[in-house]
Coordinates of C-alpha atoms and ligand atoms in Angstrom, one line a residue:
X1 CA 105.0 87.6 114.6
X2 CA 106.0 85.0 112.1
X3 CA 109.9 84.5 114.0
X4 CA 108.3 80.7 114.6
X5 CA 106.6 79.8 111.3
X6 CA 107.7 76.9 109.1
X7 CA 108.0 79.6 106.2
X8 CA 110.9 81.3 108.3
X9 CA 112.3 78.2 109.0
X10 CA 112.6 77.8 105.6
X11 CA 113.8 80.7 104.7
X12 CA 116.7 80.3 107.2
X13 CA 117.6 77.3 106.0
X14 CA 117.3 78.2 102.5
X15 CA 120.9 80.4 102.6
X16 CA 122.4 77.8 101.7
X17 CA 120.7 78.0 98.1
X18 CA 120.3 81.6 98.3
X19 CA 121.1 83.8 95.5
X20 CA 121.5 87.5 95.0
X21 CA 118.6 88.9 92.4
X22 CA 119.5 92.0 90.6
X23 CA 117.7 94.2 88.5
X24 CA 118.4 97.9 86.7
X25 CA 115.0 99.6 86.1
X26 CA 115.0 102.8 84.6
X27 CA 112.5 105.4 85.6
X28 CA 111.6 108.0 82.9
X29 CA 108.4 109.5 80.9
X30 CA 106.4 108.3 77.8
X31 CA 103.1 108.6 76.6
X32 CA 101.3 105.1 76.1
X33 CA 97.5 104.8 76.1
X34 CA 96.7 101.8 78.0
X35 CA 92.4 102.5 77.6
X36 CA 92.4 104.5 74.4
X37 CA 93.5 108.1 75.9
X38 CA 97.2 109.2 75.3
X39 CA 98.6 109.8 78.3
X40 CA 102.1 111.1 80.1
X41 CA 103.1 108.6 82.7
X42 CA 105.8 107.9 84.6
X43 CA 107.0 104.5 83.7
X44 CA 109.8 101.6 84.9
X45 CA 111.4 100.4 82.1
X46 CA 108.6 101.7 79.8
X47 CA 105.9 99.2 80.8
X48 CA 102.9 99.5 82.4
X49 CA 102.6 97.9 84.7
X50 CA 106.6 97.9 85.5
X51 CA 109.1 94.8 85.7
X52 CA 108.1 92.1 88.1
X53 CA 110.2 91.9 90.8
X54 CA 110.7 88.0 91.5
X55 CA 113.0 86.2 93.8
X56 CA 112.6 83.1 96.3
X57 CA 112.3 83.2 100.4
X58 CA 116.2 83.8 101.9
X59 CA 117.3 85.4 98.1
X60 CA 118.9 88.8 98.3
X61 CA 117.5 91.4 96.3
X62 CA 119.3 94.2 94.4
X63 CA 116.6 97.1 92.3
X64 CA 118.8 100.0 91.2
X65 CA 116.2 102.1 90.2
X66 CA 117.8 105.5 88.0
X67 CA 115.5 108.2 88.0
X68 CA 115.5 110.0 84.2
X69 CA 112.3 112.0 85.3
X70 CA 113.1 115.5 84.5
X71 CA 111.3 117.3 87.4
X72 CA 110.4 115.1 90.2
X73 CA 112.0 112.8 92.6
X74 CA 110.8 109.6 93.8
X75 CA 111.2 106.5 95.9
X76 CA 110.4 102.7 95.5
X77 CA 108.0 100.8 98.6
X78 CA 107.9 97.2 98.2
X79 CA 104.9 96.7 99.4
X80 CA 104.3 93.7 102.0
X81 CA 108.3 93.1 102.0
X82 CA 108.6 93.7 105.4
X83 CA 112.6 95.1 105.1
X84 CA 113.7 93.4 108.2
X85 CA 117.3 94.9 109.8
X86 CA 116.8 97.4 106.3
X87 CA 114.5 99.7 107.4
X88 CA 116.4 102.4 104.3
X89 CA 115.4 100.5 101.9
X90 CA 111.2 100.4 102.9
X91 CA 111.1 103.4 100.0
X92 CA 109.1 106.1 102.0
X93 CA 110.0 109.9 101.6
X94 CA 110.1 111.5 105.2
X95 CA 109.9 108.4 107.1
X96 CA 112.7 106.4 106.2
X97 CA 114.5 107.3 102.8
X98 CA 115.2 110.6 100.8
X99 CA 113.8 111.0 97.2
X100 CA 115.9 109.8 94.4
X101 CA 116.9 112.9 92.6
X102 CA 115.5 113.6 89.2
X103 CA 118.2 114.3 86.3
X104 CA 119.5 110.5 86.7
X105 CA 120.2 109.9 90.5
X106 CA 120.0 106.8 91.1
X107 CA 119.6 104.2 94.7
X108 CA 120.3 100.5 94.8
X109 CA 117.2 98.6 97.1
X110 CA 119.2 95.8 98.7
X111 CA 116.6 93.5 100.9
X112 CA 116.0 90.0 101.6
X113 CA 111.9 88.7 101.6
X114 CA 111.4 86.7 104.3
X115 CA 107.5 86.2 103.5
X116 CA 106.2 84.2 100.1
X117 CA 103.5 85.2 98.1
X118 CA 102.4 87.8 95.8
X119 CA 102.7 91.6 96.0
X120 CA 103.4 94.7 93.9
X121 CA 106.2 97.7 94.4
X122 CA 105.3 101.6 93.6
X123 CA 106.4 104.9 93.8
X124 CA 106.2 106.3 97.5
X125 CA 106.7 110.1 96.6
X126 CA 103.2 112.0 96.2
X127 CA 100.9 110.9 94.7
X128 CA 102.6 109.3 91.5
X129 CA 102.0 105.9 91.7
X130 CA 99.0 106.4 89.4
X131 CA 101.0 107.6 86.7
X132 CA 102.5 104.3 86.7
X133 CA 105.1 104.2 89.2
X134 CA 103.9 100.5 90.0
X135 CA 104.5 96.7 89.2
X136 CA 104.1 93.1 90.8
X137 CA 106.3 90.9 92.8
X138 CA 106.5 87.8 93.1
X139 CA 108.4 86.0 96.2
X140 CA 108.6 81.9 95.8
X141 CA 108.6 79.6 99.2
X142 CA 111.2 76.8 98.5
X143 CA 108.8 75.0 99.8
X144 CA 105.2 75.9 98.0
X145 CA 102.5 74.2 99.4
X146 CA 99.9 74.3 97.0
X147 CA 100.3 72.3 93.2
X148 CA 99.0 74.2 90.1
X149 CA 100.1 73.6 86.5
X150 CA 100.8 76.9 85.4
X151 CA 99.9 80.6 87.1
X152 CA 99.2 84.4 86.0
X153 CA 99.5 87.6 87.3
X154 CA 96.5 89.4 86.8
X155 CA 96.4 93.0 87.6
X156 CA 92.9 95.3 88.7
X157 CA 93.1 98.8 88.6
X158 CA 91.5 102.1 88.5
X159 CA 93.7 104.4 86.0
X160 CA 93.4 108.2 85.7
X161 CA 93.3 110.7 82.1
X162 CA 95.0 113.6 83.7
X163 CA 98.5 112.9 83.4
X164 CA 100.2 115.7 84.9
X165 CA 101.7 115.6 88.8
X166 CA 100.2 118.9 90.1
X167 CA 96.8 118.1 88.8
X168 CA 96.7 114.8 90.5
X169 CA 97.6 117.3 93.5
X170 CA 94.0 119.3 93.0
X171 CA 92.5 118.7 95.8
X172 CA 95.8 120.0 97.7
X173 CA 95.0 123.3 96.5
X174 CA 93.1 125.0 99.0
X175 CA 89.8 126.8 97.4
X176 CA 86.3 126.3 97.0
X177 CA 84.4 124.9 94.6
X178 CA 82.2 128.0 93.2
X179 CA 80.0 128.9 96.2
X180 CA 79.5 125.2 97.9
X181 CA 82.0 126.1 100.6
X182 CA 83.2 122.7 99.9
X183 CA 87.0 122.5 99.0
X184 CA 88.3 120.7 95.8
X185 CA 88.2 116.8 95.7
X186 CA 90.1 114.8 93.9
X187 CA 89.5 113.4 90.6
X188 CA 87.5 110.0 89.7
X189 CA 88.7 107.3 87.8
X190 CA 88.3 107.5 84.0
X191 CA 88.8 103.7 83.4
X192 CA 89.1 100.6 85.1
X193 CA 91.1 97.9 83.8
X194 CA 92.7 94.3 84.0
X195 CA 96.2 94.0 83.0
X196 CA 98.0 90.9 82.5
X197 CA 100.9 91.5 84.6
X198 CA 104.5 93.2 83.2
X199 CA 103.6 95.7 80.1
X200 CA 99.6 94.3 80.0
X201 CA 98.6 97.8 79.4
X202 CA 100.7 99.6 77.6
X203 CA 98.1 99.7 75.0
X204 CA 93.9 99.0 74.8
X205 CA 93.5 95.9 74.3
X206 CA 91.6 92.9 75.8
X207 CA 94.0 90.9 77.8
X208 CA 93.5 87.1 77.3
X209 CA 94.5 84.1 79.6
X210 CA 94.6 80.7 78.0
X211 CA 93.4 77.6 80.1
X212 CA 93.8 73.8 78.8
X213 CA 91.2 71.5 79.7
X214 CA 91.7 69.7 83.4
X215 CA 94.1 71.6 84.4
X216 CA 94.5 73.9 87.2
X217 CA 95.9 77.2 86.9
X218 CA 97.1 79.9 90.3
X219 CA 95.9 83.5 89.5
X220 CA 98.2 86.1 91.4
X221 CA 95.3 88.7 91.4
X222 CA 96.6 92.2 93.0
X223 CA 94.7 95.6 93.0
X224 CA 97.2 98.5 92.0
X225 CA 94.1 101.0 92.0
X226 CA 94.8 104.2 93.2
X227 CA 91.4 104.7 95.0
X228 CA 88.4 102.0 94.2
X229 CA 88.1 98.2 94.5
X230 CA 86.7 95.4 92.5
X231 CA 84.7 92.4 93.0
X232 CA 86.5 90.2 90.9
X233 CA 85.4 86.7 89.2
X234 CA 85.5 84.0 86.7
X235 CA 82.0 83.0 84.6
X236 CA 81.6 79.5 85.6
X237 CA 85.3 79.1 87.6
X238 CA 85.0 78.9 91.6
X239 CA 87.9 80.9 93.0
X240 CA 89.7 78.6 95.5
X241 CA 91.7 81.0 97.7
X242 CA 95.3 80.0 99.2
X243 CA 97.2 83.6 99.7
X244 CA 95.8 87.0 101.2
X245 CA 98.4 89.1 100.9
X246 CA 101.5 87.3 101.8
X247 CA 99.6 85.1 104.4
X248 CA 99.2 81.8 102.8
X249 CA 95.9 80.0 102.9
X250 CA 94.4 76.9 104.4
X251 CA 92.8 76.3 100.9
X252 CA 89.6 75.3 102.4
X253 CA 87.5 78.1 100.8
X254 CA 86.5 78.4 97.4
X255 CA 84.6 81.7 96.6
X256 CA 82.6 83.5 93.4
X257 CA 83.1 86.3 93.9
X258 CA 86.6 88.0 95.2
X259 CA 86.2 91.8 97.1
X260 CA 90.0 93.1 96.3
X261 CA 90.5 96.3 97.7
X262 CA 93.2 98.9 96.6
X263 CA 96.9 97.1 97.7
X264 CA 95.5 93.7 98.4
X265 CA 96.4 90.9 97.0
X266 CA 94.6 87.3 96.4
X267 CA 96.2 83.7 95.3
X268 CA 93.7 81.7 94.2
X269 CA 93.4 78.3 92.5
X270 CA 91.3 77.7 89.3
X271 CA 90.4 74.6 88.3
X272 CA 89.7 74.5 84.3
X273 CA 86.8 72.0 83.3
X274 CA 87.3 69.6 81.4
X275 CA 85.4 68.9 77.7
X276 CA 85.0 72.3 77.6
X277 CA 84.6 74.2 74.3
X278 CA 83.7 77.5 75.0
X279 CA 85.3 81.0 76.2
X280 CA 84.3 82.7 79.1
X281 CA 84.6 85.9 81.1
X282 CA 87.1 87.3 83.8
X283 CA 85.2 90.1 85.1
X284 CA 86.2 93.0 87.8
X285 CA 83.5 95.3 88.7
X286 CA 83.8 98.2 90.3
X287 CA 82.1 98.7 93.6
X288 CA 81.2 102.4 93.3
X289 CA 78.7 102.7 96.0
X290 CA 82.1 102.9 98.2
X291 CA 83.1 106.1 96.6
X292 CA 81.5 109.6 97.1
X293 CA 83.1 111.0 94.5
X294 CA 82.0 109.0 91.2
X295 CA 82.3 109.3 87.2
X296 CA 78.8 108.6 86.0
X297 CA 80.9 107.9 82.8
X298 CA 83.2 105.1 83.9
X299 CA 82.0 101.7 83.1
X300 CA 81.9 100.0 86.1
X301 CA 82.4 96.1 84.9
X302 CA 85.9 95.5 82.8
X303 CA 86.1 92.1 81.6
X304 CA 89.5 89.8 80.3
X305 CA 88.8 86.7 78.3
X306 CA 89.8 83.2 79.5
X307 CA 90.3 81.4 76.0
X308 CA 90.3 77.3 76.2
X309 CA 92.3 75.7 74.3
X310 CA 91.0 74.6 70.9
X311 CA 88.7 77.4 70.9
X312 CA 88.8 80.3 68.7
X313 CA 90.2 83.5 70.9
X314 CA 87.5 85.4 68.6
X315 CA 84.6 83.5 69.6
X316 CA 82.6 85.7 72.2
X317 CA 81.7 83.9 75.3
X318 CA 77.9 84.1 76.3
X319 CA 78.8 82.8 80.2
X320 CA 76.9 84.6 82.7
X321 CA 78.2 86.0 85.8
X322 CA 77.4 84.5 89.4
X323 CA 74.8 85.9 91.4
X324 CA 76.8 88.7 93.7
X325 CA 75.0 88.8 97.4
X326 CA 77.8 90.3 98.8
X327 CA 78.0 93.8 96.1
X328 CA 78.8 96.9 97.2
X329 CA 78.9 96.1 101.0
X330 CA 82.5 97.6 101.0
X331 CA 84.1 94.8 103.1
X332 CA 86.8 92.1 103.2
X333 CA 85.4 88.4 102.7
X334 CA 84.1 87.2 106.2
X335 CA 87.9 86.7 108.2
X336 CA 86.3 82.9 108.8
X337 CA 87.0 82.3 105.0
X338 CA 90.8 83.7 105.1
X339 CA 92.7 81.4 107.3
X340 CA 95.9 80.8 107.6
X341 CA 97.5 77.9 106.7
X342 CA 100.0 78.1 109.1
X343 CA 98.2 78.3 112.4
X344 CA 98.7 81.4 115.2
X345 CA 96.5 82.2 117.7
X346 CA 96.6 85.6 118.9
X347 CA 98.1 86.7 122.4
X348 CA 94.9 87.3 124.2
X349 CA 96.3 90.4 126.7
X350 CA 98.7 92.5 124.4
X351 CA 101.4 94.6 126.2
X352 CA 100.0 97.8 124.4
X353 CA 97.2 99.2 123.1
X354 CA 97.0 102.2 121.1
X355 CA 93.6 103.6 119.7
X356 CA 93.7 105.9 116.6
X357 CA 90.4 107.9 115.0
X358 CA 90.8 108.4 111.6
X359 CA 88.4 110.4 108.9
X360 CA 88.0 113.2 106.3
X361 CA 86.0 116.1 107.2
X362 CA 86.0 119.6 105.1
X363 CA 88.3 121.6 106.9
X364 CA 86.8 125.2 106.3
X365 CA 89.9 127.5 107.5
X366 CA 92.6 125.3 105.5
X367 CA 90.3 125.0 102.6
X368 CA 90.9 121.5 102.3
X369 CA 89.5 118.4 102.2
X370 CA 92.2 116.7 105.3
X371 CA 92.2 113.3 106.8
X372 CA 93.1 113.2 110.1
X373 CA 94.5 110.6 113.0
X374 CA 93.5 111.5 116.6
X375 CA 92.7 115.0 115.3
X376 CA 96.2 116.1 113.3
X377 CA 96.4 115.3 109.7
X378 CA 100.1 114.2 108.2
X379 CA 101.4 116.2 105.4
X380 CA 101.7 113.8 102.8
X381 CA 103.4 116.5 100.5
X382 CA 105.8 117.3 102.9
X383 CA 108.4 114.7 100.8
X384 CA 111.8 116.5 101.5
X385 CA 111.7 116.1 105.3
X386 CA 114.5 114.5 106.9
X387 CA 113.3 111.3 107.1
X388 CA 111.9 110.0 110.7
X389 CA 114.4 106.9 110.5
X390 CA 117.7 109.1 110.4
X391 CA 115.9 111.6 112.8
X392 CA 115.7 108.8 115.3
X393 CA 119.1 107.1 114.6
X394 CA 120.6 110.6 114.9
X395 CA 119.3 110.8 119.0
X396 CA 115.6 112.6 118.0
X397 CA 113.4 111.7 120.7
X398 CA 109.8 110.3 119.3
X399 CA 108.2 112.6 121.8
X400 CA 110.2 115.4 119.9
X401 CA 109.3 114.8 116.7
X402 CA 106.5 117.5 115.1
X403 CA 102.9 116.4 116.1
X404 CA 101.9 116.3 112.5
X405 CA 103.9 113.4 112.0
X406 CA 101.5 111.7 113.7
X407 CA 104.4 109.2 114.9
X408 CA 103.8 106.4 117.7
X409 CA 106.8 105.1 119.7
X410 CA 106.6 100.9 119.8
X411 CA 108.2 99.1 122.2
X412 CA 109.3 95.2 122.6
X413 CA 105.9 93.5 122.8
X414 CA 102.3 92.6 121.2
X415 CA 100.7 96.1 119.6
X416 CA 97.5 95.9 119.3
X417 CA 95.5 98.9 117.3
X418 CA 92.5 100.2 118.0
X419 CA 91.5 102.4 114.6
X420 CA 87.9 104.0 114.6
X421 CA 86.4 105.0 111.0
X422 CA 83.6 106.6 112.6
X423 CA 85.0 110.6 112.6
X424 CA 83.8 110.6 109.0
X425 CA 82.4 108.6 106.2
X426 CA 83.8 106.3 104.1
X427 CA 86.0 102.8 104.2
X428 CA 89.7 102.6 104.3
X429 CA 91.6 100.1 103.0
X430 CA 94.5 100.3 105.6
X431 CA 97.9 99.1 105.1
X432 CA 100.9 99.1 107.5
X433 CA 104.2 99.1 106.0
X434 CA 106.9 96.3 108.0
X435 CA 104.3 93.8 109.3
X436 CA 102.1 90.8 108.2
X437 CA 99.6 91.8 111.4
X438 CA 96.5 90.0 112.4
X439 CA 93.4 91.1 111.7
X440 CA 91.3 90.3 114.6
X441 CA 87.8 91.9 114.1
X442 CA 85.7 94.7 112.3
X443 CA 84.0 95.6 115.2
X444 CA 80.1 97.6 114.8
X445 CA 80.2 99.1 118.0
X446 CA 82.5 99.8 120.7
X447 CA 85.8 98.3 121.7
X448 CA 85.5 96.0 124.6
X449 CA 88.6 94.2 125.2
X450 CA 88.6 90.6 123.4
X451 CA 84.5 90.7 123.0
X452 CA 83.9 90.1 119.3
X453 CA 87.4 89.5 118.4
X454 CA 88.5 86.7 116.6
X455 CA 92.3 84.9 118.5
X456 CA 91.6 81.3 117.2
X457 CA 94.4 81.9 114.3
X458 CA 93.2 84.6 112.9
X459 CA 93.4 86.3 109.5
X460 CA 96.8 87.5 108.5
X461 CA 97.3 90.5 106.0
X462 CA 99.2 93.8 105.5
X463 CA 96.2 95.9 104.1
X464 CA 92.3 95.5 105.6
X465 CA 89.3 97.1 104.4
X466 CA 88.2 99.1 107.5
X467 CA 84.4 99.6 107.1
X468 CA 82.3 102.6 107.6
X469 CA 81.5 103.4 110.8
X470 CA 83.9 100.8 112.2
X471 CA 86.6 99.5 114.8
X472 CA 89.2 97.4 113.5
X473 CA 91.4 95.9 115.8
X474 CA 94.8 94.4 114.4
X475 CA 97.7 93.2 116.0
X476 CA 101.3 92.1 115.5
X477 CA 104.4 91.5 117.6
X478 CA 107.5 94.1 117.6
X479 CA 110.2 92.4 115.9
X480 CA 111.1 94.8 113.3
X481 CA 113.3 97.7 114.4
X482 CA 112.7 101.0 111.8
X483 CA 109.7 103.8 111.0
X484 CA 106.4 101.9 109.8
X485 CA 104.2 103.9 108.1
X486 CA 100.6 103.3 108.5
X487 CA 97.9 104.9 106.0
X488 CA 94.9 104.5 103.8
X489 CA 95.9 103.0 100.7
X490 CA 93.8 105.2 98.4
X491 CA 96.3 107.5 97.0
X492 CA 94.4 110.6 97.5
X493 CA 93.1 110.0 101.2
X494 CA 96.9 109.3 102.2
X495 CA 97.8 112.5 100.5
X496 CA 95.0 114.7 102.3
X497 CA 96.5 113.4 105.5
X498 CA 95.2 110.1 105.9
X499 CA 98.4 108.7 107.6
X500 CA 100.7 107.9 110.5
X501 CA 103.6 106.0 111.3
X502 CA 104.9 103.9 114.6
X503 CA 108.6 104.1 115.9
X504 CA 109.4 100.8 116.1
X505 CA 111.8 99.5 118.8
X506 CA 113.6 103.6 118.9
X507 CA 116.3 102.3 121.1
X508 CA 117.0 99.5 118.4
X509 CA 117.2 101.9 115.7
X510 CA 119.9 103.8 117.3
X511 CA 122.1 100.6 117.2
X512 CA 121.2 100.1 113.3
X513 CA 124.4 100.8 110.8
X514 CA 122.5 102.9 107.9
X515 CA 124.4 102.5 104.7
X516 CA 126.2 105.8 103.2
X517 CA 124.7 105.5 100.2
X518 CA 121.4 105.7 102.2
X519 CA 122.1 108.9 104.3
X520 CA 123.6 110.2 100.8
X521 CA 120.4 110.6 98.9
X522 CA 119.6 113.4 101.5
X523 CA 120.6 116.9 100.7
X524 CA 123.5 118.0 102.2
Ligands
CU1 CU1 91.0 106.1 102.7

């Protein structure tokens, strides 16, 4: 899809200048309290959120993640780094690596970005990227086409009191609860919180951002929740927006308030005012009408301060928020305010079309809440399977492959998907691993060929909020040889089933030289 942009031009020609990034993160326990509750988590390097992971367009990357967990293996995803021509290195247990083993094993991610923007890495295996498996990235373009005095990573997320792997797993328990006949759900947030990037919340505190008058200042705002999203905003501050994702922006829209759903990321511009003597507030609310299940003690609204300079960081702001027309709607910003900056119009008659019906329902004989895809739910747990990728490489036919792994062959060509939310309640923010795809509509009613879809360059992203009740319809271009996995991002609807992954270009994968050190993390 992007084989023709200016930012892969640039990224070609930027070997020259290209340099290899390294970094040795440690992965091992400790008990911080980043809202006030001690709590186990699993932590990189002992901060929460982990090391940012930051290199420039054409760089090569090298994370040697050790595993010191005691009891569990796990796996890195670098989410939105598409891994082209390293498909081992995408971090996902079954479908394209094998755990790193607990008791110090250890596995050496060795990529190169070929997209710019801002984006986050987490754990892969189960659900433990809400212990704190989880931290940004950052990829620079050579080339950056937007001017800003200084930035800021600010993370939203949802964050979780139980601290222990098998009770994050509850609803995988099949049961009842007492007599409802209803199985086990999972658990609902305890906190919501805004971190200010690498170690922000290691501890309860009230993160602060410092602007000087006049000038202008790029937030790289990402959602690590593990299930809810945030309307996001600054008192006063219009949000202009230049990066969904790792699509960059035409600039041209300015919002007040930003919906960031779980895995997406926004770059946005803030200009500071100037003769300004006051503080005011960054505030993420929490849109919980989206949810079913629900904490009637979680406050909702979680609020950073934006201290001006000359201004006491102890004087309390009294700004008001904007009006919000737009809450709890559980949708993506119209796609007519997310264009691209570079322009791509979408193939109007893709080569293949593949339609997918996802939901939850109860599942009374399993005892389970499951999510399925076209009617078979993947097994999420499932994390010491020999992973699709090697399965393929090793002469597995897709067609052979258990129908559980809900796993789509891709050939050369434009994909476009066809996913239906309309099985069972609830939106999903969808993500698919290995592709930047367009998003060409949320459709109301029925799919009808091109009717309602948006080709005049549409919205670029790798995670969409699907609505209730919806059709999306999303499309990229085969370019990217290896297993993509495709699921809801919110932890626990991925881990009751809520997933599926497409075989891209098989017959390419079987050319594909996978390093020992890859096949070695598998048991023998
Ligand atoms: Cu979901």
């Amino acid at each position: 899809m992007k084989a023709f942009t200016a930012a892969y031009l640039a990224y070609l020609l930027g070997f020259a200048s290209a340099k290899v990034v390294k970094y040795e993160w440690e992965l091992s326990y400790r008990t911080i309290s980043p809202n006030g509750v001690s709590k186990r988590m699993a932590l990189v390097n002992n901060q929460f959120p982990g090391p940012t992971m930051r290199a420039s367009l054409g760089d090569q990357v090298q994370v040697t993640l050790t595993n010191n967990l005691p009891d569990n293996g796990t796996s890195i995803h670098f989410h939105g780094i598409n891994q082209l021509g390293t498909p081992w290195a995408d971090g996902v247990p079954a479908i394209n690596q094998c755990p790193i083993p607990a008791n110090g094993g250890n596995f050496t991610y060795t990529f190169t970005p070929d997209e710019a923007g801002t984006s986050f890495w987490h754990s892969h295996y189960g659900p433990q990227y809400p212990l704190g498996v989880v931290g940004p990235t950052i990829i620079d373009d050579p080339s950056e086409p937007y001017k800003y005095d200084d930035e800021y990573v600010v993370v939203v997320t949802d964050h979780f009191n139980i601290s222990d792997w098998t009770l994050l797993a509850i609803d995988r328990t099949p049961g009842f609860v007492g007599n409802t006949g209803i199985p086990p759900r999972p658990p609902a947030p305890d906190s919501v919180l805004i971190c200010a990037g690498t170690g922000g919340c290691n501890t309860k505190s009230q993160p602060s951002f410092q602007f000087t008058p006049g000038k202008t200042y790029r937030l790289r705002i990402i959602n690590m929740s593990a299930f809810v999203g945030f309307h996001f905003s600054i008192d006063e501050h219009p949000l202009q927006l230049i990066g969904s994702d790792f699509a960059a922006l035409d600039g041209k829209t300015s919002v007040e308030q930003l919906p960031i759903w779980p895995a997406q990321r926004y770059d946005v511009l803030v200009q500071a005012k100037t003769n300004f003597t006051d503080n005011v507030w960054m505030r993420s609310v929490t849109q919980n009408a989206c949810y079913p299940i629900q904490n009637p003690k979680l406050e909702l609204e979680t609020r950073a301060l934006v201290n001006y300079e000359g201004v006491s960081a102890s004087k309390v702001p009294s700004s008001q928020p904007f009006a919000d027309p737009k809450a709890n709607d559980c949708r993506d910003l119209d796609l007519s305010q997310i264009k691209p900056r570079e322009v791509e119009d979408a193939v109007e008659t893709p080569d293949t079309t593949i339609f997918l019906a996802v939901g939850l329902y109860n599942n009374a004989t399993a005892r389970q809440i499951q999510g399925v895809v076209n009617n078979s739910s993947y097994p999420a747990y499932d994390v010491n399977a020999k992973p699709t990728l090697f399965d393929i490489k090793d002469g597995v036919d897709v067609a052979a492959l258990p129908t559980s792994r809900n796993a789509y062959a891709l050939h050369n060509g434009t994909i476009r998907v066809v996913l239906n939310t309309t099985l069972g309640p609830g939106a999903h923010p969808y993500h698919l691993h290995g592709h930047t795809f367009q998003v060409l509509g949320y459709l109301n009613g029925t799919y009808h060929g091109n009717d309602g879809l948006d080709l005049v360059n549409p919205t670029r992203r790798d995670t969409m909020m699907v609505p209730v009740n919806a059709t999306a319809v999303f499309q990229f271009k085969t370019n990217n040889p290896g297993v993509q996995f495709f699921h809801c991002h919110m932890e626990f609807h991925l881990n009751e089933g809520l997933a599926s992954q497409f075989v891209e270009l098989p017959d390419e994968i079987r050319k594909l030289k996978i390093p020992a050190d890859a096949r070695n993390l598998c048991p023998k």
